Short mmCIF file of C-alpha atoms in Angstrom, two decimals:
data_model
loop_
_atom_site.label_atom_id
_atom_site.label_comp_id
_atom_site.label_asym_id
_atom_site.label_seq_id
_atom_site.Cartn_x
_atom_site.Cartn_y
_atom_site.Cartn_z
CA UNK A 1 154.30 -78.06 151.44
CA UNK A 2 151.16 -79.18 150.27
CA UNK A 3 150.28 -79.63 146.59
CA UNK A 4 147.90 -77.26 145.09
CA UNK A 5 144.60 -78.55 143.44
CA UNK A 6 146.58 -75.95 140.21
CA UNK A 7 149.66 -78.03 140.54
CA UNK A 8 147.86 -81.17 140.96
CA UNK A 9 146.01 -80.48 137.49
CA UNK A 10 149.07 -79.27 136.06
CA UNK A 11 150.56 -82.55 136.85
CA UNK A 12 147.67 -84.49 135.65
CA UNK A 13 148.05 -83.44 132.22
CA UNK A 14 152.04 -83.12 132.21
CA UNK A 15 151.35 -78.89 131.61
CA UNK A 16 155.29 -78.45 131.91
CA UNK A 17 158.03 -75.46 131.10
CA UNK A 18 157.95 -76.62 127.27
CA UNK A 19 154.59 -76.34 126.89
CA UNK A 20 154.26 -72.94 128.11
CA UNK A 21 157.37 -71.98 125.80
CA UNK A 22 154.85 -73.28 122.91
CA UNK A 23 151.99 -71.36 124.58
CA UNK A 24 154.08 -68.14 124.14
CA UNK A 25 155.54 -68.45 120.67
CA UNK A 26 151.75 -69.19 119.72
CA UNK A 27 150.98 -66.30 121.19
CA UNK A 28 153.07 -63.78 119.15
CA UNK A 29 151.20 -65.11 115.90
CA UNK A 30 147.78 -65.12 117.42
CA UNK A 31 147.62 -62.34 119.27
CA UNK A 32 146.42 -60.41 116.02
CA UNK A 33 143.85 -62.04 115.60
CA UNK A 34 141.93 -62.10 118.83
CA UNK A 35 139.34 -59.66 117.60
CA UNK A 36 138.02 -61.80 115.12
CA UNK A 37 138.11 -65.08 117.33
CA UNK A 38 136.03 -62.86 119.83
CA UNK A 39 133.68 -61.92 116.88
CA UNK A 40 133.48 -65.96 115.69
CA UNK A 41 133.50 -66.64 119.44
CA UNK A 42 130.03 -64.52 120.34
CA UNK A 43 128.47 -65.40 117.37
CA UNK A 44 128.29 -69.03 117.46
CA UNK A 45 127.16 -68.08 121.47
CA UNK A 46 124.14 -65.79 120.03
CA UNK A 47 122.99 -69.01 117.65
CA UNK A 48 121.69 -70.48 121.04
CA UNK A 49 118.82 -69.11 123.09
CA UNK A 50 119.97 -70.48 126.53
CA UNK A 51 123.15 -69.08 126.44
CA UNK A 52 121.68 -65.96 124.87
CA UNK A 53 119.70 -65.22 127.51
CA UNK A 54 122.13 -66.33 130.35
CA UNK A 55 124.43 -63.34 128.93
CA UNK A 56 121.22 -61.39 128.82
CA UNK A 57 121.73 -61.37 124.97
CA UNK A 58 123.63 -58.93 122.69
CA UNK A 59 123.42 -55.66 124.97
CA UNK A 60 126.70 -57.19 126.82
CA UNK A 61 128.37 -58.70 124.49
CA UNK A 62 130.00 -56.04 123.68
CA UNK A 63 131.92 -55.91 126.82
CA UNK A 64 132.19 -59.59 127.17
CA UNK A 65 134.54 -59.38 123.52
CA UNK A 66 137.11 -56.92 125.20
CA UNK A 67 137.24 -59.85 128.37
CA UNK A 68 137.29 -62.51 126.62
CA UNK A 69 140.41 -60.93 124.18
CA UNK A 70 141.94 -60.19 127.99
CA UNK A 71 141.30 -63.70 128.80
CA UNK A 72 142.89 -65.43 125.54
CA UNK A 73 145.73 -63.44 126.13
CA UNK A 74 146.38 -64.50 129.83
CA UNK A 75 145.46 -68.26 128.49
CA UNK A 76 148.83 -68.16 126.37
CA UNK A 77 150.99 -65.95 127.53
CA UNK A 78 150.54 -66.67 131.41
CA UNK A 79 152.46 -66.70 133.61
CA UNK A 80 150.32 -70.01 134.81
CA UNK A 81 150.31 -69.37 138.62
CA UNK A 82 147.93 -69.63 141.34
CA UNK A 83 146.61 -65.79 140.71
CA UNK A 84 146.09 -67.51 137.05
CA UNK A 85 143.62 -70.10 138.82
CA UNK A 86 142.04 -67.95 140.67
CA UNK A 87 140.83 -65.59 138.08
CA UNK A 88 139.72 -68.73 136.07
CA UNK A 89 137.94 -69.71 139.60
CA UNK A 90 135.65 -66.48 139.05
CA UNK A 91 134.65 -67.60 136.00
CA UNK A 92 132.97 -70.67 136.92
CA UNK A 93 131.42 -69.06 139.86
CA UNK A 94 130.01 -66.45 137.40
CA UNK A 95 128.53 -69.38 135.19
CA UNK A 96 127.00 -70.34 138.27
CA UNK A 97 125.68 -67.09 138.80
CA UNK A 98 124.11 -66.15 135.60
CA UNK A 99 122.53 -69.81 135.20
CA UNK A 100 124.73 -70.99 132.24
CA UNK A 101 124.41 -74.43 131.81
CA UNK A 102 127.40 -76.54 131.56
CA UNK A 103 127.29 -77.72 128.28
CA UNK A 104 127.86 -74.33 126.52
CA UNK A 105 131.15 -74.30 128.42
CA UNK A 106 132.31 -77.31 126.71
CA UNK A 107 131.00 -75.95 123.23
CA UNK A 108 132.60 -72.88 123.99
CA UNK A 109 135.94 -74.08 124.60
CA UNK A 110 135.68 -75.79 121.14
CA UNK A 111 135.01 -72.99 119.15
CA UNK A 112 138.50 -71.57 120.61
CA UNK A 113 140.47 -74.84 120.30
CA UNK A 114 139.09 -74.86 116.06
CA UNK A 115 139.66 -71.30 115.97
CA UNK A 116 143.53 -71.53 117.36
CA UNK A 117 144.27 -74.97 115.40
CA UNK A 118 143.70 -73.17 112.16
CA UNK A 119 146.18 -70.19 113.37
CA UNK A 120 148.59 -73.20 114.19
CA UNK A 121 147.84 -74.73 110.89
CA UNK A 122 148.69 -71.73 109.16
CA UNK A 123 151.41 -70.63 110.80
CA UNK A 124 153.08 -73.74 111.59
CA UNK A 125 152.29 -76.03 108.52
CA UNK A 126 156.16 -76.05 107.05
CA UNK A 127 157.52 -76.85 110.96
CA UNK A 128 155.85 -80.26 112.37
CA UNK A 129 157.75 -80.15 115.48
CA UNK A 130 156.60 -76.71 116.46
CA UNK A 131 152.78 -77.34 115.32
CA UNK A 132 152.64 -80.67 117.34
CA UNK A 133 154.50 -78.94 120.54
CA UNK A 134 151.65 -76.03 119.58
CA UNK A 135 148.53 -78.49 119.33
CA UNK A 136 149.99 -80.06 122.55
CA UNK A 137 150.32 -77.39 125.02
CA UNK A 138 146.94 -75.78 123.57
CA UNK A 139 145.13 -79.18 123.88
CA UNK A 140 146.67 -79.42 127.64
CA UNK A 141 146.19 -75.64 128.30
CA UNK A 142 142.37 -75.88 127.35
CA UNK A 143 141.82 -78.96 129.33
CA UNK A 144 143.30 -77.30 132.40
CA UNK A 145 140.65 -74.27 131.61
CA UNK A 146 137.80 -76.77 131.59
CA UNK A 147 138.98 -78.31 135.09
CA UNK A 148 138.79 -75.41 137.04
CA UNK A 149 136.14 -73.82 135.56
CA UNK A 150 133.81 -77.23 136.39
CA UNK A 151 135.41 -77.30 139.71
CA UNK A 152 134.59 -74.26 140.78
CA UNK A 153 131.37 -74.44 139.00
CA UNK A 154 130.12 -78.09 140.78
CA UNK A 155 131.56 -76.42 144.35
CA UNK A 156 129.59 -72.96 143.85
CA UNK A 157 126.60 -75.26 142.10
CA UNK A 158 126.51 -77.21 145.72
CA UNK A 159 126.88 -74.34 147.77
CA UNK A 160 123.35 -72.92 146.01
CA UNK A 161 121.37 -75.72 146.18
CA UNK A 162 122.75 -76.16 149.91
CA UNK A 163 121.44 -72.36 150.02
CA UNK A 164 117.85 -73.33 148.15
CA UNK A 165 117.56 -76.04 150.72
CA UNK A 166 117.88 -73.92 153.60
CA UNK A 167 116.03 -71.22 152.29
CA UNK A 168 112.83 -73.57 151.73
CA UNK A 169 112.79 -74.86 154.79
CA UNK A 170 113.11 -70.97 156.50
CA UNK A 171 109.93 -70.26 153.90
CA UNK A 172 107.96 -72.92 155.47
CA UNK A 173 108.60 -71.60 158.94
CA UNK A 174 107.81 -68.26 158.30
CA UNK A 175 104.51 -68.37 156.35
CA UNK A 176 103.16 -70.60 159.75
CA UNK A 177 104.98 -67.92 161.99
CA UNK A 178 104.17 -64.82 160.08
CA UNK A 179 100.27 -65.51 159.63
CA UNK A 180 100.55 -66.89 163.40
CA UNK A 181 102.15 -62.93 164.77
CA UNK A 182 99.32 -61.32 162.47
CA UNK A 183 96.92 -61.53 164.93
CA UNK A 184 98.38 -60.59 167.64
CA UNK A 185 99.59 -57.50 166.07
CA UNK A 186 96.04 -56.79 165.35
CA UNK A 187 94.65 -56.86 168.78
CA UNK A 188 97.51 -54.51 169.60
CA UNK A 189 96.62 -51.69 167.23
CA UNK A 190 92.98 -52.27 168.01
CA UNK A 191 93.49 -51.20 171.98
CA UNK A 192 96.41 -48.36 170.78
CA UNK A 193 93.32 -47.02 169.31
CA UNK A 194 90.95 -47.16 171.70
CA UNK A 195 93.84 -45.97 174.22
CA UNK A 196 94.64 -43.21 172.44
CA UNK A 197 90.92 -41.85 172.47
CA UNK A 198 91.30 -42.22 176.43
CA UNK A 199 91.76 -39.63 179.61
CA UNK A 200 95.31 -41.20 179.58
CA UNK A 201 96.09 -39.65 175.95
CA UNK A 202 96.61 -36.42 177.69
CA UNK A 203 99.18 -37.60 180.28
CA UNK A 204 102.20 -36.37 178.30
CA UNK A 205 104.64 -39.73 179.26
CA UNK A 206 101.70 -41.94 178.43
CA UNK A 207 101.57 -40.05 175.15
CA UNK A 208 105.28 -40.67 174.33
CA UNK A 209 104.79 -44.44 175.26
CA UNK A 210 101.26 -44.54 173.22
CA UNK A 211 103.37 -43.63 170.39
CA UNK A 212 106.62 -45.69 170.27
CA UNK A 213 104.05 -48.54 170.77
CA UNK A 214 102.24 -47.82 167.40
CA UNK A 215 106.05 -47.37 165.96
CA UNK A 216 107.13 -50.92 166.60
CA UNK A 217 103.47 -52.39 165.94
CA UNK A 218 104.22 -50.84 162.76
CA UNK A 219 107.94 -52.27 162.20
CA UNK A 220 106.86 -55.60 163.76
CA UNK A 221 103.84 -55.58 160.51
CA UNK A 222 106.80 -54.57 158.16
CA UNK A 223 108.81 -57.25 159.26
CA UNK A 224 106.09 -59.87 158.73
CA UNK A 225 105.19 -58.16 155.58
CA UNK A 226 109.19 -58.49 154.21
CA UNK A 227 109.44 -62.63 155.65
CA UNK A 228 105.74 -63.03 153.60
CA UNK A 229 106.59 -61.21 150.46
CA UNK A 230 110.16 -63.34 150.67
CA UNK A 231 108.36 -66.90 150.26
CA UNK A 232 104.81 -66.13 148.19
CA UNK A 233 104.85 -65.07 144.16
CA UNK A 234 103.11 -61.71 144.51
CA UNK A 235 101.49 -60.67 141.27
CA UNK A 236 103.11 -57.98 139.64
CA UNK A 237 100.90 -55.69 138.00
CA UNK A 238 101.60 -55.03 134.71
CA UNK A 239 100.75 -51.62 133.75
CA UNK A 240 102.94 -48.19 132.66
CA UNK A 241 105.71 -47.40 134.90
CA UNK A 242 107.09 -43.85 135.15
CA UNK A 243 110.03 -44.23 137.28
CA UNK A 244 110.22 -40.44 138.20
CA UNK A 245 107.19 -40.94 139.61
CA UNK A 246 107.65 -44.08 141.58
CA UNK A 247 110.78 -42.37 142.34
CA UNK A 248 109.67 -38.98 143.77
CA UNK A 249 106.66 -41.12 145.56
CA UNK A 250 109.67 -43.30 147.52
CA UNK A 251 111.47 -40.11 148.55
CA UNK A 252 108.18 -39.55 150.97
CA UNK A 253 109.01 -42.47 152.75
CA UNK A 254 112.95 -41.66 153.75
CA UNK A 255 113.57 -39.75 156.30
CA UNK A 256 117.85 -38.87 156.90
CA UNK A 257 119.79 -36.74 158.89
CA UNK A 258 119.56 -32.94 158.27
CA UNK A 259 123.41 -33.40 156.56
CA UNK A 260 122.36 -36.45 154.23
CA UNK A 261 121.65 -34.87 150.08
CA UNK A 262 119.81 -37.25 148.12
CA UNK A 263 119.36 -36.25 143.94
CA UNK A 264 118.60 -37.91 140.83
CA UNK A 265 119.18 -36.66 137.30
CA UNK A 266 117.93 -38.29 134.31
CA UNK A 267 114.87 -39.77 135.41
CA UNK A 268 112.47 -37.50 133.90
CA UNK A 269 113.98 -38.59 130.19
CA UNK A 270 113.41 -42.15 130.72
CA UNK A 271 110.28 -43.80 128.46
CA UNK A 272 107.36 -45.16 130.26
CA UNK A 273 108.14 -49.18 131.14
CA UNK A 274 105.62 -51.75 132.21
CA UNK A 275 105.41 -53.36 135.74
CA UNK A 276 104.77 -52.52 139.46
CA UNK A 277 105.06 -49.29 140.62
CA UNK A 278 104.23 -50.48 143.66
CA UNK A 279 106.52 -53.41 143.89
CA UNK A 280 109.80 -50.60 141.94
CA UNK A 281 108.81 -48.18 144.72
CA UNK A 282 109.59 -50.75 147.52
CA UNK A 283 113.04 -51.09 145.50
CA UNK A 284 113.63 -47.30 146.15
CA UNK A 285 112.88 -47.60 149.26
CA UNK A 286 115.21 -50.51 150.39
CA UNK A 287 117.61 -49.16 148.42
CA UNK A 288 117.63 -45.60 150.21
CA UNK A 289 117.52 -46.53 153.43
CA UNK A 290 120.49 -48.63 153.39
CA UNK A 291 122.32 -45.43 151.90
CA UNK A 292 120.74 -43.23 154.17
CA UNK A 293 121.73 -45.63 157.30
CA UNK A 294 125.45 -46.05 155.70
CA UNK A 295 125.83 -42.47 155.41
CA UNK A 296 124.84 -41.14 159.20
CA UNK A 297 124.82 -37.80 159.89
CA UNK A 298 126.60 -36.58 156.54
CA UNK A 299 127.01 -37.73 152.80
CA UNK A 300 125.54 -37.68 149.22
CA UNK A 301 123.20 -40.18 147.86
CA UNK A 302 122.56 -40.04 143.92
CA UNK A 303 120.62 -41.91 141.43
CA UNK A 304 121.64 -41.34 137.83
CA UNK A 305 119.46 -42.80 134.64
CA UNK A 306 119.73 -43.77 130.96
CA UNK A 307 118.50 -45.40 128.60
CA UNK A 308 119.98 -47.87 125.64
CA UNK A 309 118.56 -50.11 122.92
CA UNK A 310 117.41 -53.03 124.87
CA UNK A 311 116.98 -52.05 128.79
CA UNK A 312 117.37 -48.33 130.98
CA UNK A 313 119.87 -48.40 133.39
CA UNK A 314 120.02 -46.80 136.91
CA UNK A 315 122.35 -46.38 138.93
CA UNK A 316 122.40 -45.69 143.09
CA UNK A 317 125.62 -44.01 144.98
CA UNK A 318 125.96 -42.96 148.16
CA UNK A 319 129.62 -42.13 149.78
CA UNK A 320 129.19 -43.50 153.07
CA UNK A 321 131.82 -46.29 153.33
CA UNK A 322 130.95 -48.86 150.72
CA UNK A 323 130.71 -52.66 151.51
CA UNK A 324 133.24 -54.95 152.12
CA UNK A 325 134.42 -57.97 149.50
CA UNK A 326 133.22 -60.75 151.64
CA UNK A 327 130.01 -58.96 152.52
CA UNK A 328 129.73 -58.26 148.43
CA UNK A 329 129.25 -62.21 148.10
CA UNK A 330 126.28 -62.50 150.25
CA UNK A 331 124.83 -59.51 150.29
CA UNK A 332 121.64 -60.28 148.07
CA UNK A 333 121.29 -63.51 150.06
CA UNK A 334 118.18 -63.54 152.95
CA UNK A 335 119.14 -62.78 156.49
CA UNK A 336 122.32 -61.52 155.28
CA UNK A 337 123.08 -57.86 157.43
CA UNK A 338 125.84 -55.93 159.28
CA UNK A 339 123.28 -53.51 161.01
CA UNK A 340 122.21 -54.11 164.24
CA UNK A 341 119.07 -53.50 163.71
CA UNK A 342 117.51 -55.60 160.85
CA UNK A 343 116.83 -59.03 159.42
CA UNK A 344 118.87 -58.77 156.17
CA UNK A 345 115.58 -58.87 153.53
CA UNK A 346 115.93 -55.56 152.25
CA UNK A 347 118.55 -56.08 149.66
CA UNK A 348 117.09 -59.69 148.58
CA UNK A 349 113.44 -58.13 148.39
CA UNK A 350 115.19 -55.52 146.00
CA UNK A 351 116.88 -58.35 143.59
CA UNK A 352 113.58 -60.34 143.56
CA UNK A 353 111.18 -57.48 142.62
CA UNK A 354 114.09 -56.84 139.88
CA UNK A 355 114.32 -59.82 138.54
CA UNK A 356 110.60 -60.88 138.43
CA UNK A 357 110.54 -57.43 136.46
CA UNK A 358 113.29 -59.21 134.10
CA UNK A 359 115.90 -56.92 135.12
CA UNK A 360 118.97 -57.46 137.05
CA UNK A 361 121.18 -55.78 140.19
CA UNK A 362 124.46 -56.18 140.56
CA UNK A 363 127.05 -53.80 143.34
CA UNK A 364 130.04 -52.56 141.67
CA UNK A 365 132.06 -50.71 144.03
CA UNK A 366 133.50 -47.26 143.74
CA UNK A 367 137.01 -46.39 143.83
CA UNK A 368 137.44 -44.94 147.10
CA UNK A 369 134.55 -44.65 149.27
CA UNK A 370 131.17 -45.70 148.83
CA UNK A 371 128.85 -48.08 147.40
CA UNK A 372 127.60 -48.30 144.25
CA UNK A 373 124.62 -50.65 143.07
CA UNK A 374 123.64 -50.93 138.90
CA UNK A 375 119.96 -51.41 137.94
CA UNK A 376 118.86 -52.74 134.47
CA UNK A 377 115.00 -52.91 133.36
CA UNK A 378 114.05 -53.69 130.16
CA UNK A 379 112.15 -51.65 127.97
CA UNK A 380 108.27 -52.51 126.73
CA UNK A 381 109.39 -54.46 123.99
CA UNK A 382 111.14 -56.67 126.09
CA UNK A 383 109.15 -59.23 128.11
CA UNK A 384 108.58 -59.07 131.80
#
């Protein structure tokens, strides 16, 4: 059987049964003090502005202590198995994700490897055997974590700029295409009009067909409207933002089936923001039609809303039948849809109007059924 890349690593830096035997007595002596390493850890992280902002500062660190006290204590108590690369896998793919650059990796790491030398010092300083078998296996153990984390980081890294590549050339393409189908589409609505106004308006077929024409005139202008918007920096207008408002103004625009309950609670407490209600209430509006379309003929859509310190938060359910995991990894990504009718811009429109408002979008799925997407904006004293 084939070596792993895991085993292959292992074996580069001789990470053997002895070490993790070192890895584990460390851990009974550390293990108390993984609070305050998280504490020393995030600290030295929130000195630095680019990493500050890649972990949109100190509303998540938080939650980022309680994973990163999960993650020391997986790192030495194992076991050190494929399922242990993999989750390490995520992590560089999330670096990749949130923009951090690679050098705060390698800064991080040292700030743990300091912080656990002086808990082997301590410990260890009357046993020289055990504290150089200790300082091995965390040395080799570290180095390991920096391997796959760049791995998977340079692979993911690739796969992006593979993505950028493709995208610019599709942008390209459709600003010659999209201006090109504009005019066309205009002569069409012109003579709709004038047909309507005609003896043939009252012929009761003709009127049907009059009117599914001026339907997909006006899905064909959408469409060209989405593949524009996609590829040009449209100003956002900066002024106050009440998202009941934009809210209750989107709900105009969805139509579902008689069975389909959409509510919100919590909107009406939310402060006044600044941006684009026009651009937010396109969000809405992507974001409700792809519930309304999941759900069919029955189901419950709900948007819930809060506020913190630094950003309000939003959230969108529906319990239609969620999204599948390899679907999750693509689905902000252009031209990326399961309907079959569509183009797949909905979603990315929604994470670009988002983030240009300096918030962010992320799905976290439901247990069960459904699908579940988390807004963040930030509030006025935040900039856009």
């Amino acid at each position: 059987m084939a070596e792993t890349l895991f085993e292959e690593l292992k074996r580069y830096v001789g990470f053997g049964p002895e070490d993790e035997q070192a890895l584990r007595a460390l851990h009974e002596v550390a293990q108390p003090e993984f609070p305050a390493i998280a504490e020393v850890f995030y600290a030295r992280i929130l000195e630095h502005e680019g990493a500050r902002s890649a972990l949109a500062g100190e509303s998540q660190v938080g939650h980022l202590k309680v994973t990163l006290r999960a993650w020391m204590e997986q790192l030495l108590r194992g076991p050190w198995d494929e399922n242990y690369y993999n989750l390490r896998c995520r992590i560089g793919r999330m670096h990749v994700r949130i923009a951090l650059p690679q050098h705060y990796m390698f800064g991080s790491m040292n700030t743990l490897r300091q912080e656990f030398n002086r808990i082997i010092d301590e410990n260890y300083a009357r046993q020289p055997e055990v504290l150089r078998a200790a300082r091995v296996a965390l040395g080799k153990i570290l180095d390991l974590e920096l391997a796959i984390m760049l791995h998977t980081y340079r692979e993911d890294l690739l796969a992006q700029q593979a993505r950028n590549e493709r995208l610019s050339t599709f942008g390209q393409l459709v600003g010659s295409i999209g201006h090109e189908l504009r005019n066309p589409l205009g002569v069409i609505e012109t003579s709709l009009f004038i047909l309507k106004g005609r003896p043939l308006a009252s012929d009761e077929r003709a009127t049907k067909h009059l009117e599914r024409i001026g339907e997909q005139v006006t899905l064909a202008n959408r469409i060209v409207s989405d593949l524009l918007d996609m590829i040009r920096d449209k100003p956002l207008k900066r002024e106050p933002l009440r998202l009941d408002e934009v809210w209750k103004d989107a709900l105009t625009s969805v139509q579902g089936a008689p069975g389909v309950s959409i509510q919100a609670e919590g909107l009406e407490g939310l402060p006044t923001l600044q941006g684009d209600p026009g651009q937010m209430r396109q969000v809405f509006v992507n974001l409700l039609e792809n519930a309304v379309q999941a759900l069919g003929e029955t189901g419950t859509v709900t948007l819930s809303a809060s506020s913190g310190p630094e950003a309000v938060e939003l959230i969108l359910e529906d319990s239609g039948p969620g999204v599948s995991e390899p679907i999750r990894r693509r689905m902000f990504e252009p031209l990326m849809t399961t309907k079959a009718r569509g183009i797949g811009l909905g979603l990315p429109l929604v994470k670009r109007i988002i983030e240009r408002h300096g918030g962010s979008i992320v799905y976290a799925p439901r247990e069960g059924r459904g699908a579940r997407f988390v807004l963040k904006l930030p509030l006025p004293t935040s900039s856009l």
